[in-house]
mmCIF file of C-alpha atoms in Angstrom:
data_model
loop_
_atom_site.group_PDB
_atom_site.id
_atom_site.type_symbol
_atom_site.label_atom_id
_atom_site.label_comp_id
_atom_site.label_asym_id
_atom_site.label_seq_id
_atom_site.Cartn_x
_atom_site.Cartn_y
_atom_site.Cartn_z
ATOM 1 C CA UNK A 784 22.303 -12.356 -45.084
ATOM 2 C CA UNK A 785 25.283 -14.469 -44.810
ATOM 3 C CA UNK A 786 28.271 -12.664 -43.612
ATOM 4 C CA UNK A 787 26.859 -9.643 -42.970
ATOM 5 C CA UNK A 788 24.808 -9.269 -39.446
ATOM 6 C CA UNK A 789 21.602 -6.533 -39.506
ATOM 7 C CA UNK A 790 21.629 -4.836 -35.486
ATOM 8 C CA UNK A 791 19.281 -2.138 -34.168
ATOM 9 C CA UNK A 792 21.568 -1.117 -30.790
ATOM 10 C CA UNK A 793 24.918 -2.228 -29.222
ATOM 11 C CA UNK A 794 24.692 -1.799 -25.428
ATOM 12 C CA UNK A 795 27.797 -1.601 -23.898
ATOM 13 C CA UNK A 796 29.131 -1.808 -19.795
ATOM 14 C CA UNK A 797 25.612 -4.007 -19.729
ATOM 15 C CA UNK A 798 25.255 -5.929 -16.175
ATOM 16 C CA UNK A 799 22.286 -8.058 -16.440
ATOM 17 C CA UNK A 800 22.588 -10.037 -19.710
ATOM 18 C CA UNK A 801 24.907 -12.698 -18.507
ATOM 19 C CA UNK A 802 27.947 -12.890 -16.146
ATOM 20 C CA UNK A 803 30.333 -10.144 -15.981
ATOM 21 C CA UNK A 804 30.463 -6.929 -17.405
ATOM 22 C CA UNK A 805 29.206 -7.565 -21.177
ATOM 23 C CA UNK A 806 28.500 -6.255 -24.324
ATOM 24 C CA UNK A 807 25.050 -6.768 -25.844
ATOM 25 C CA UNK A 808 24.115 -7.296 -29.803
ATOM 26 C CA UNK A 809 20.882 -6.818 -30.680
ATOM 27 C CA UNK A 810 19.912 -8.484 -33.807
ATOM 28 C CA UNK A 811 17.461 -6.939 -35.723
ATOM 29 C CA UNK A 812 14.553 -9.706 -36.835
ATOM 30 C CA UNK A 813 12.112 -12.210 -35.200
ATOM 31 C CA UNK A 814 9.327 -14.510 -36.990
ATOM 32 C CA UNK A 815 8.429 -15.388 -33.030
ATOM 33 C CA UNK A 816 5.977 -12.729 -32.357
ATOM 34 C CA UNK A 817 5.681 -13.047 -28.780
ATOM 35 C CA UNK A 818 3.261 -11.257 -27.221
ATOM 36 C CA UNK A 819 5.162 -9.611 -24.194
ATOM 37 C CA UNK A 820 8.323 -8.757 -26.449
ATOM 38 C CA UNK A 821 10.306 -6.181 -24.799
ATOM 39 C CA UNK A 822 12.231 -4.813 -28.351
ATOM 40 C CA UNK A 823 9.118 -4.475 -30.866
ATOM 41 C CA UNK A 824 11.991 -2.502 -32.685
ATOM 42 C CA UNK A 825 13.704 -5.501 -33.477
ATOM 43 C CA UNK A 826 10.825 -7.788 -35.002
ATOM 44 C CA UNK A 827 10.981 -6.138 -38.658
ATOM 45 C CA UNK A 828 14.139 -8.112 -40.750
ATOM 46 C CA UNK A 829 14.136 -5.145 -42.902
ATOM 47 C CA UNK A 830 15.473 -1.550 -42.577
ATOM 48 C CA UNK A 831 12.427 0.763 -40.957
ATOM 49 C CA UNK A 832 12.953 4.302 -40.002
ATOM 50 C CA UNK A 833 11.967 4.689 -36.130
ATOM 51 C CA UNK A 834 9.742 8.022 -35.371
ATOM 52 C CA UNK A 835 9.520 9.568 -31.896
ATOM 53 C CA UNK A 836 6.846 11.238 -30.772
ATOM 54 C CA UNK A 837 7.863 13.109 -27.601
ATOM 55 C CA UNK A 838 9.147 16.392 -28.651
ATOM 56 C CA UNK A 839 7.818 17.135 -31.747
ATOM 57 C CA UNK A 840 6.627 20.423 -32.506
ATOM 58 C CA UNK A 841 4.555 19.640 -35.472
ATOM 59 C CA UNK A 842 6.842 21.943 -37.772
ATOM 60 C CA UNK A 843 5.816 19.872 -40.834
ATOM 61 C CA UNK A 844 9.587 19.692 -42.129
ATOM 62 C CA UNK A 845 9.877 15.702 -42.404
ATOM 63 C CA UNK A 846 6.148 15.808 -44.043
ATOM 64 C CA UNK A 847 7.203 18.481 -46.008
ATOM 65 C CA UNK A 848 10.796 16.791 -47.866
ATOM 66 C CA UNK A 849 8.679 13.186 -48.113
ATOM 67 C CA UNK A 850 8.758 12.111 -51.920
ATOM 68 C CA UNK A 851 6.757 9.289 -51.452
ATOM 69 C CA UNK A 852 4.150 10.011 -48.214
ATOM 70 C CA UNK A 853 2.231 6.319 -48.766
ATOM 71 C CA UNK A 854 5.185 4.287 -48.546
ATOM 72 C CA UNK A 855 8.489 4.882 -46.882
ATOM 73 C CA UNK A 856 11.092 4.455 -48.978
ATOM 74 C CA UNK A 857 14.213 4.563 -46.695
ATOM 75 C CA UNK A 858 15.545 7.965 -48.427
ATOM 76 C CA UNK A 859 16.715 9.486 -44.890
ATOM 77 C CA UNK A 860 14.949 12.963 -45.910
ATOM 78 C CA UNK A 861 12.978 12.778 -43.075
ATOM 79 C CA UNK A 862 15.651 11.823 -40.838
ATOM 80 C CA UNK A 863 18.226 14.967 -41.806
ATOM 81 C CA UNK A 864 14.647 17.415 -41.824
ATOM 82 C CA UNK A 865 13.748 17.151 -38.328
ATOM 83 C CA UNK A 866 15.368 19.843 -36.291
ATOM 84 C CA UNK A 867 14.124 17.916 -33.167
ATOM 85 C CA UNK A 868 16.004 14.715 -34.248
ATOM 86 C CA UNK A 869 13.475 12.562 -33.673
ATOM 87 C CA UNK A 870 13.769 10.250 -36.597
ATOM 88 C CA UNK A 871 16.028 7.617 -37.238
ATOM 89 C CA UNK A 872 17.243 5.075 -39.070
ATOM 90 C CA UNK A 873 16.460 1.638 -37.086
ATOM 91 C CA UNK A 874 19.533 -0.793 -37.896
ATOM 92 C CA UNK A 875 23.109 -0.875 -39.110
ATOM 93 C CA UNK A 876 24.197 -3.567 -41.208
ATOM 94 C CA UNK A 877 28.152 -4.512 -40.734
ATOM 95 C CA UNK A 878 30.121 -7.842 -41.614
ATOM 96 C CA UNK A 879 31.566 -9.617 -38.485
ATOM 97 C CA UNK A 880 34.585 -7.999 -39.201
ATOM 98 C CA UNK A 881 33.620 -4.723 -38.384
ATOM 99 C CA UNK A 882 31.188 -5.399 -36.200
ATOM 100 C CA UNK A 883 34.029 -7.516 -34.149
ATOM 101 C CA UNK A 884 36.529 -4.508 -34.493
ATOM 102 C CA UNK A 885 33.921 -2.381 -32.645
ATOM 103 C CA UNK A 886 33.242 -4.716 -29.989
ATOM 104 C CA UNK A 887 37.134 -5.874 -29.472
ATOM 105 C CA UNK A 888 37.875 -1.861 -28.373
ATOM 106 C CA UNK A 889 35.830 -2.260 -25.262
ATOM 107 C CA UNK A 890 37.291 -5.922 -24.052
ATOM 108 C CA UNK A 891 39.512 -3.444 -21.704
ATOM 109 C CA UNK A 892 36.350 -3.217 -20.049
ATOM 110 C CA UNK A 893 34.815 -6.793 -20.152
ATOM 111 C CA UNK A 894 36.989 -8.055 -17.152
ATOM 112 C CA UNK A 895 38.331 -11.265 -16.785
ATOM 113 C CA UNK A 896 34.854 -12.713 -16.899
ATOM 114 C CA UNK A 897 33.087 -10.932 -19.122
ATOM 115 C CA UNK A 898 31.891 -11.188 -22.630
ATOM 116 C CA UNK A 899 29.181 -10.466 -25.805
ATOM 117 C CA UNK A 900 26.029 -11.452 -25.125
ATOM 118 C CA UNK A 901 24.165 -11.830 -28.265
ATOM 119 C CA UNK A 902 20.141 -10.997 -28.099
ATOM 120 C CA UNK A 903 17.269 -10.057 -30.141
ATOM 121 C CA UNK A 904 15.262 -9.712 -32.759
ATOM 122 C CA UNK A 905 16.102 -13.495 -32.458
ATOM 123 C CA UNK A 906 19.967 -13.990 -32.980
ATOM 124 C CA UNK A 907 19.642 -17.476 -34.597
ATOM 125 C CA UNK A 908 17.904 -15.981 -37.802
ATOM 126 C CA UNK A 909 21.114 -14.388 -38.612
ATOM 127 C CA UNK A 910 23.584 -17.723 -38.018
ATOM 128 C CA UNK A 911 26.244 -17.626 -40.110
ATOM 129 C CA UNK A 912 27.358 -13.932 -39.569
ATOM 130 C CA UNK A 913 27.120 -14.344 -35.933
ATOM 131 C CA UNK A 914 29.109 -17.455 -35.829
ATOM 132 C CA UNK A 915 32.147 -15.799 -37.937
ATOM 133 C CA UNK A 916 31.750 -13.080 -35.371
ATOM 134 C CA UNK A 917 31.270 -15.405 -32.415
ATOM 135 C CA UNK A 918 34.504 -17.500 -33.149
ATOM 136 C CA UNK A 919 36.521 -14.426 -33.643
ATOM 137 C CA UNK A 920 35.290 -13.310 -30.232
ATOM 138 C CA UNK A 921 36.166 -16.642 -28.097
ATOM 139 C CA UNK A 922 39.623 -16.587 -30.132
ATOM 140 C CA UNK A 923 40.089 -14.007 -27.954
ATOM 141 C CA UNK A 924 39.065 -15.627 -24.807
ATOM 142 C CA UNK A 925 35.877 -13.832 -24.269
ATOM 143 C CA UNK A 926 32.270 -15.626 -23.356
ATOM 144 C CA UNK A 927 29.550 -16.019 -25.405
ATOM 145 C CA UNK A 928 26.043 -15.579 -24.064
ATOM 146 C CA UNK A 929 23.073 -16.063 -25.910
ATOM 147 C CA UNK A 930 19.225 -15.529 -25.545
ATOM 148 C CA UNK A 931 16.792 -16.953 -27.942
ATOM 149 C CA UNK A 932 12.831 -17.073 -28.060
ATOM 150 C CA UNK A 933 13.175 -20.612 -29.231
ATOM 151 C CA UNK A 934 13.858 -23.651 -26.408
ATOM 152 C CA UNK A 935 17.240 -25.692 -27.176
ATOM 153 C CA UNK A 936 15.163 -28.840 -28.373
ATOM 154 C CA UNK A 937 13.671 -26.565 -31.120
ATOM 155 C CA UNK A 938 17.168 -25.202 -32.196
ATOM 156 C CA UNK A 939 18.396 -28.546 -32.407
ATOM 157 C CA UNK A 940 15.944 -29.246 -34.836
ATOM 158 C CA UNK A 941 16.532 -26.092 -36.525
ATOM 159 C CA UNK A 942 19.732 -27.093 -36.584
ATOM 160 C CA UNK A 943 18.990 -30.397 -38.626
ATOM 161 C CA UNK A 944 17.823 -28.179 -41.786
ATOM 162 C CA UNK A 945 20.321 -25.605 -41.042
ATOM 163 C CA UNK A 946 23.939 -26.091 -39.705
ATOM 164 C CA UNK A 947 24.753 -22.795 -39.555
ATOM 165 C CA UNK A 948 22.523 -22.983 -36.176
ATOM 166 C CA UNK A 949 24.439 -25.723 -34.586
ATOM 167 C CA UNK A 950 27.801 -24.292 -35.273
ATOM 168 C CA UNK A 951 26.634 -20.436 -33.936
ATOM 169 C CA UNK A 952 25.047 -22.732 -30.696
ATOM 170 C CA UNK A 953 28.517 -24.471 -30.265
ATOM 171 C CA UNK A 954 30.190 -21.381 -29.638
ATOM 172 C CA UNK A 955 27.886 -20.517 -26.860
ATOM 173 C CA UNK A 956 28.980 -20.907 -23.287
ATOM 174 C CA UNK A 957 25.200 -20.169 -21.690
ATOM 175 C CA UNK A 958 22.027 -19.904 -23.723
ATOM 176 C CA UNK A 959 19.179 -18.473 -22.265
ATOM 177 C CA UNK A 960 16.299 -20.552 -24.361
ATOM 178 C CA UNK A 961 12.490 -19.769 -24.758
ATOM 179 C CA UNK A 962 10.334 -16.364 -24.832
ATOM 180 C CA UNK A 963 9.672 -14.163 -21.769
ATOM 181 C CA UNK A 964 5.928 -15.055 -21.013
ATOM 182 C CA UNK A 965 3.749 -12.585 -18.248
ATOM 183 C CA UNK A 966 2.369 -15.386 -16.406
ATOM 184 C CA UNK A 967 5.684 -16.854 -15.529
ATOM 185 C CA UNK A 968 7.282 -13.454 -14.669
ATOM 186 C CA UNK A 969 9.770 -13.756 -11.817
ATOM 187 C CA UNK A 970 12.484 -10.482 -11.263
ATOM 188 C CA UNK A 971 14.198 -12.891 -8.768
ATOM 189 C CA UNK A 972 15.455 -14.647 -11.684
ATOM 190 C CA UNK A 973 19.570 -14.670 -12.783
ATOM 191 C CA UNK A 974 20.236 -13.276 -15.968
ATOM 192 C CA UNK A 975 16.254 -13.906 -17.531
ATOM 193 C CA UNK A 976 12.564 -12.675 -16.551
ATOM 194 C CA UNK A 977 10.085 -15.892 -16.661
ATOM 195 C CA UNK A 978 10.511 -19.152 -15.079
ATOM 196 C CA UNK A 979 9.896 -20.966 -18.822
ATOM 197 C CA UNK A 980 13.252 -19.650 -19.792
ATOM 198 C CA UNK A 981 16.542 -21.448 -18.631
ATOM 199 C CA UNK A 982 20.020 -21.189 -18.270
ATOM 200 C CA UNK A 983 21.599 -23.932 -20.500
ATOM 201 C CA UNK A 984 25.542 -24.029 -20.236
ATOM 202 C CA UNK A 985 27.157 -25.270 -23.474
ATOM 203 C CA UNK A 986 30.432 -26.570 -22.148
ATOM 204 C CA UNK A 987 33.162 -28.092 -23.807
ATOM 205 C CA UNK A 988 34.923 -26.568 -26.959
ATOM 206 C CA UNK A 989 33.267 -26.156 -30.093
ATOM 207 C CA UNK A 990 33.169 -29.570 -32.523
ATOM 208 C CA UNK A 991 35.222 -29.211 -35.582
ATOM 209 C CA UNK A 992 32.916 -29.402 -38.178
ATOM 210 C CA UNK A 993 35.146 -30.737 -40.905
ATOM 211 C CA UNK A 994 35.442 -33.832 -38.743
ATOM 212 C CA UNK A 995 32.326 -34.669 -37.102
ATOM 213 C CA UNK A 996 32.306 -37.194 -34.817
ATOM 214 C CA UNK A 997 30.337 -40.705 -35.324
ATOM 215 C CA UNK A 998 27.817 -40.078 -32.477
ATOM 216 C CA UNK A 999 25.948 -36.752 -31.270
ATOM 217 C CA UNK A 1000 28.048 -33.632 -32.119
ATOM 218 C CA UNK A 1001 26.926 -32.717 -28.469
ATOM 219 C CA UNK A 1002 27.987 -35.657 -26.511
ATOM 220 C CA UNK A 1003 31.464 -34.219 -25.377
ATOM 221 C CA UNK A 1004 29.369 -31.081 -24.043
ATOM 222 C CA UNK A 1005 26.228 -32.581 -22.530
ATOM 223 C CA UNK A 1006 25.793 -33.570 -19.182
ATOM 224 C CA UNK A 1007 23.636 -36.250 -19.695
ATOM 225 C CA UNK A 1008 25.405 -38.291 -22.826
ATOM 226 C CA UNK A 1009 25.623 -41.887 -22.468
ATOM 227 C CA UNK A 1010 27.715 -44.846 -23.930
ATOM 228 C CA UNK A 1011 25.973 -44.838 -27.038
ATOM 229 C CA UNK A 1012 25.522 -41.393 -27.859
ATOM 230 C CA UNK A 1013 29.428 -41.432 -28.656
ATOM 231 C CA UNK A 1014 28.890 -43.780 -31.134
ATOM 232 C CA UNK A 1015 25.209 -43.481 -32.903
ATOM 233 C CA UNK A 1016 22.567 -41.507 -34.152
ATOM 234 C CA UNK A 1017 19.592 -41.422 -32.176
ATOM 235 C CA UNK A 1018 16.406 -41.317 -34.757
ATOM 236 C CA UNK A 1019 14.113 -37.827 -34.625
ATOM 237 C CA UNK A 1020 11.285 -38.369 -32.408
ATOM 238 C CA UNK A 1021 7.964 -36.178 -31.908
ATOM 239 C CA UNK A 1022 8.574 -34.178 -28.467
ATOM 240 C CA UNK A 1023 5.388 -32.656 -28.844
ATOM 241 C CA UNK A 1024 2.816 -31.633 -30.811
ATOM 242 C CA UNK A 1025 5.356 -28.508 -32.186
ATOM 243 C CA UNK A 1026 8.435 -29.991 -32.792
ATOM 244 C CA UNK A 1027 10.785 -32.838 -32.837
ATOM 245 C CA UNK A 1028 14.328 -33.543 -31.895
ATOM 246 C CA UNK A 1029 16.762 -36.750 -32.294
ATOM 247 C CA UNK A 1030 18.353 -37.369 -28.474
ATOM 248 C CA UNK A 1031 19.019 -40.812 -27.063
ATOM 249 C CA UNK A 1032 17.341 -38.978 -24.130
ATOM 250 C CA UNK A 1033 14.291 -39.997 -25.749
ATOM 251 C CA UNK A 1034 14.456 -42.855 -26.677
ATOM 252 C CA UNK A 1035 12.855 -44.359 -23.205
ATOM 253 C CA UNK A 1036 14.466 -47.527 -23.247
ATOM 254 C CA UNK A 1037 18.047 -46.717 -24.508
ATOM 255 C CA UNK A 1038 18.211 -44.298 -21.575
ATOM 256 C CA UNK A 1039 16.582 -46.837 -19.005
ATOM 257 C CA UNK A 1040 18.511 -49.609 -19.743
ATOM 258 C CA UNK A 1041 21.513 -46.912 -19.628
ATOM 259 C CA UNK A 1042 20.757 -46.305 -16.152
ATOM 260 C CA UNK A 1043 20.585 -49.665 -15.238
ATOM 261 C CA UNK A 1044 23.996 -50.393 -16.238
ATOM 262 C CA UNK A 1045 25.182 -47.489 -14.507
ATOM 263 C CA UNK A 1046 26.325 -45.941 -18.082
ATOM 264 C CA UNK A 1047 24.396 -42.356 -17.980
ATOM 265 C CA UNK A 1048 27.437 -39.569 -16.774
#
């Protein structure tokens, strides 16, 4: 999709996705399928025309201007037809530019803490648009929240095959990682709905990736980062049966004899 980022709503003067008065993006597209996903609108990566069904009056009008009644073809005839408006087009598609100009007209609102809050669909299937929007956005001095369905090992693994990940995650300042599941609902909760998911701050500014450093390109923002992870490579590991992930954290020993020494900040 590259530059170009595929939403299905832009929420504005939102209170509950992250600190501050925000801004929500909702990306359209998810390969997650969870099974208690609260935007089923924003699973599909493709265009879909949305049909509502309280209201209708059975008139017959969007039936009756359909060229092609087996298999939607995205024409919009149905859409203009319906005197109820009931029908419409899911998603927008817009580059970062514009889709930064439209946000950047409400940071009047945002406060001093506000921000965007970036959410789903799952935003890191659409990396590289949203990182050309998200460093045009913290240019500005505004936060950067974002909620994923995967946990931060998994996008750091992601991130291996696809850099466009890590550089979108580096411009985060909170991510809110892993899917809302029922049996871990708790409304008492900041900012997320199931005890599974957590707040993970990304501090620190964003690495400049035309100079990546010798160690992990996390170190300066992790809380945890030792001695060595300044200067090497940790080697991928199995973290469990679904993923794996390369962090000296991992590595057992490294971080025991760490301790030891008193290195581990």
């Amino acid at each position: 999709m590259g530059e170009k980022c595929l939403i299905f709503n832009l929420q504005k003067f939102s209170l509950h996705d992250g600190p501050g008065i925000r801004t929500v993006v909702f990306l359209k597209g998810c390969p997650l399928r969870c099974k208690w996903c609260h935007n089923p609108e924003g699973l599909s990566f493709s265009q879909e025309v949305l049909r509502g069904s309280n209201g209708c009056i059975h008139c017959g009008a969007c039936e009756a201007v359909c060229p092609s009644p087996d298999h939607c073809i995205l024409c919009g005839k149905c859409i203009r037809a319906c005197p109820q408006n009931l029908r419409r087009f899911a998603a927008r598609e817009l580059s970062s530019r514009e889709l930064a100009d439209i946000l950047l007209k409400n940071r009047a609102f945002l406060a001093e803490n506000g921000g965007v809050t970036f959410s789903g669909g799952e935003p890191f299937c659409q990396p590289e648009a949203l990182a050309a929007l998200g460093e045009r956005i913290r240019a500005l001095g505004k936060n950067i929240v974002i909620y994923s369905g995967y946990t931060f090992e998994q996008l750091l693994h992601i991130g291996e095959r696809n850099p466009a990940v890590l550089r979108l995650l580096r411009l985060a300042d909170l991510l809110v990682d892993g899917p809302y599941l029922e049996a871990e609902r708790d409304l008492t909760l900041e900012y997320r709905g199931s005890r599974n998911q957590r707040l993970i701050p990304i501090a620190g500014s964003p690495v400049d990736l035309t100079s990546m450093p010798a160690g992990c390109a996390f170190a300066s923002r992790c809380d945890c980062a030792m001695k060595i992870c300044l200067t090497d490579l940790p080697e991928e590991l199995p973290i469990n049966e679904d993923h794996r992930a390369a962090c000296w954290m991992n590595v057992k020993h490294v971080y025991d004899e760490a301790r030891k020494e008193g290195a581990a900040q």
